[in-house]
Amino acid sequence: MANGQPLFVFGYGSLIWRPGFSFEAVSTAEVVGFTRSFCVYSTHHRGSHDRPGLVLGLDSGGTCAGLLYRVAPAARREVVSYLRAREQVNGVYRESWVPVWSRGAAQPVLALTYVVERAHPSYAGRLPFREQVRLIRAGRGLSGANVEYLANTAAHLAELGLRDRHLERLVSAIGGLFSSQREDSPGK
């Protein structure tokens, strides 16, 4: 991507409720061929080595609704540096350029996003639902309780009118009261 062009960034997890960078515009959008999944063990921000939490990754298959941010060309380098420092701390996320369909757009734009690296030791895979609930319920790390991460993501998706039935089911299983909690601390 040329430096004179705007940068597009696709957010599917904590980037929805805490992007941490400046942008010119934001819209709801969808990526095809990937799905939002609690498939990454967290031993830092939302868990510990003794009690790992579980955070979201963009995994293969399906579709995923999220937010598409447009970043001014002048801020491009700064935003990419910020995202690399945030998302690639331990290498479980691979920086990727994917076609993203903004709501109402005639064609997709190529957007930067972070896809889970399946070969990484922190990749949890597709865990059984009860195991996801157990890990999310027990996880707590430097950025807070894992249930707060789930609750923030689910609540913000609902505010945007974006359904994620799996996240809704997790909130229900863990306890609906968490869906009303808000936090602005780091998510990963």
C-alpha positions as a printed Julia matrix, in Angstrom:
188×3 Matrix{Float64}:
   0.0     0.0    0.0
   1.35    3.4   -0.99
   2.1     5.9    1.77
  -0.09    8.54   0.08
  -3.17    6.35   0.39
  -5.4     6.09   3.46
  -4.89    3.05   5.66
  -7.88    0.83   6.37
  -7.89   -1.24   9.58
 -10.41   -3.97  10.41
 -11.23   -4.46  14.1
 -13.1    -7.51  15.37
 -12.32   -7.64  19.12
 -10.93   -5.04  21.5
 -10.16   -2.74  18.54
 -13.94   -2.23  18.37
 -14.16   -0.72  21.84
 -10.62    0.56  22.32
  -8.91    1.28  19.0
  -6.19    3.43  20.59
  -5.37    5.34  17.39
  -6.83    8.31  15.54
  -8.93    7.74  12.43
 -10.86    9.8    9.88
 -13.92    7.6    9.58
 -15.35    4.35  10.88
 -18.12    2.09   9.59
 -19.47   -1.36  10.23
 -18.0    -3.91   7.88
 -17.59   -7.6    7.18
 -14.76   -9.88   6.22
 -15.47  -13.16   4.42
 -13.39  -16.28   4.99
 -12.63  -15.56   8.65
 -14.54  -15.8   11.9
 -14.21  -14.15  15.32
 -13.27  -16.9   17.78
 -12.1   -17.28  21.37
  -9.11  -19.29  20.17
  -6.08  -17.6   21.79
  -4.79  -18.4   25.28
  -3.96  -15.24  27.21
  -1.29  -15.52  29.88
  -0.6   -11.8   30.13
  -3.48   -9.36  29.65
  -6.5   -11.57  30.45
  -4.94  -14.52  32.25
  -1.75  -15.84  33.79
   0.49  -18.84  33.26
  -1.29  -20.6   36.15
  -4.78  -19.6   35.0
  -4.8   -18.72  31.31
  -7.64  -16.67  29.92
  -9.0   -16.76  26.41
  -9.09  -13.86  23.92
 -10.36  -13.41  20.41
  -8.57  -14.23  17.22
  -9.62  -13.95  13.61
  -9.59  -17.59  12.56
 -10.27  -19.23   9.22
 -13.79  -19.93   7.97
 -17.1   -18.12   7.98
 -17.68  -14.37   8.11
 -16.95  -11.75  10.72
 -18.64   -8.4   11.29
 -16.64   -5.62  12.89
 -15.47   -2.07  12.32
 -13.52   -0.64   9.41
 -11.39    2.36  10.3
 -10.01    4.78   7.7
  -6.74    6.35   8.81
  -5.32    9.49   7.19
  -2.23    8.94   5.02
  -0.18   11.19   7.34
  -0.95    8.94  10.33
  -0.37    5.67   8.49
   3.16    4.9    9.75
   2.33    5.83  13.35
  -0.83    3.69  13.39
   0.89    0.65  11.88
   3.7     0.94  14.44
   1.15    1.2   17.25
  -0.81   -1.82  16.01
   2.32   -3.93  15.62
   3.37   -3.14  19.19
  -0.12   -3.92  20.48
  -1.06   -6.97  18.45
   2.23   -8.74  17.83
   3.68   -8.91  21.33
   4.09  -12.7   21.36
   3.58  -13.56  17.68
   0.17  -15.24  17.94
  -1.31  -12.71  15.48
  -0.1   -12.43  11.89
  -0.39   -9.05  10.2
  -2.6    -9.58   7.14
  -4.23   -7.58   4.38
  -7.76   -8.82   3.69
 -10.65   -7.59   1.55
 -13.28   -5.99   3.8
 -16.78   -5.03   2.77
 -18.01   -1.82   4.37
 -21.8    -1.68   4.79
 -23.34   -0.33   1.6
 -20.08   -0.32  -0.39
 -20.04   -1.53  -3.98
 -16.64   -3.18  -3.59
 -14.29   -4.17  -0.77
 -11.2    -2.32   0.39
  -7.94   -3.96   1.39
  -7.6    -3.59   5.15
  -4.93   -4.38   7.7
  -6.01   -6.85  10.35
  -4.5    -9.44  12.63
  -5.22  -13.11  11.93
  -4.44  -15.83  14.45
  -1.33  -17.88  13.72
  -2.48  -21.49  14.1
   1.07  -22.85  14.52
   1.69  -20.64  17.58
   1.68  -22.31  21.04
  -0.92  -19.76  22.27
  -3.4   -20.91  19.62
  -6.13  -22.77  21.52
  -8.05  -23.94  18.49
 -11.77  -24.55  18.6
 -12.28  -25.45  22.22
 -15.51  -27.01  23.5
 -18.01  -24.42  24.74
 -17.73  -25.47  28.41
 -13.94  -25.12  28.27
 -14.29  -21.61  26.83
 -16.68  -20.69  29.65
 -14.31  -22.13  32.29
 -11.27  -20.27  30.96
 -13.07  -16.94  30.47
 -14.71  -17.13  33.89
 -11.4   -17.83  35.69
  -8.97  -15.68  33.67
  -7.52  -12.47  35.13
  -4.4   -10.69  33.94
  -2.68   -7.31  33.86
  -5.59   -5.75  31.94
  -8.29   -7.17  34.18
 -10.79   -9.99  34.26
 -11.36  -12.04  31.14
 -15.13  -11.72  31.63
 -14.78   -7.93  31.24
 -13.09   -8.44  27.85
 -15.98  -10.69  26.75
 -18.58   -8.29  28.15
 -17.06   -5.23  26.48
 -16.82   -6.9   23.1
 -20.36   -8.31  23.28
 -21.85   -5.01  24.51
 -20.18   -2.92  21.83
 -21.2    -5.34  19.08
 -24.79   -5.12  20.34
 -24.62   -1.3   20.37
 -23.51   -1.4   16.75
 -26.35   -3.76  15.84
 -23.89   -6.54  15.0
 -24.94  -10.0   16.18
 -22.44  -12.56  17.35
 -24.51  -15.42  18.67
 -21.51  -17.26  20.09
 -20.44  -14.27  22.2
 -24.05  -13.76  23.29
 -24.21  -17.42  24.35
 -20.95  -17.06  26.31
 -22.25  -13.96  28.12
 -25.44  -15.82  28.98
 -23.56  -18.89  30.24
 -21.13  -16.84  32.35
 -23.79  -14.49  33.66
 -25.76  -11.77  31.92
 -24.79   -9.23  34.57
 -21.35   -8.95  32.98
 -22.86   -7.61  29.76
 -23.59   -4.3   31.47
 -19.99   -3.8   32.68
 -17.68   -1.44  30.77
 -13.97   -0.98  30.84
 -11.43    0.92  28.8
  -8.26   -0.99  29.63
  -6.22   -2.95  27.08
  -7.9    -6.07  25.75
  -5.16   -8.42  24.68
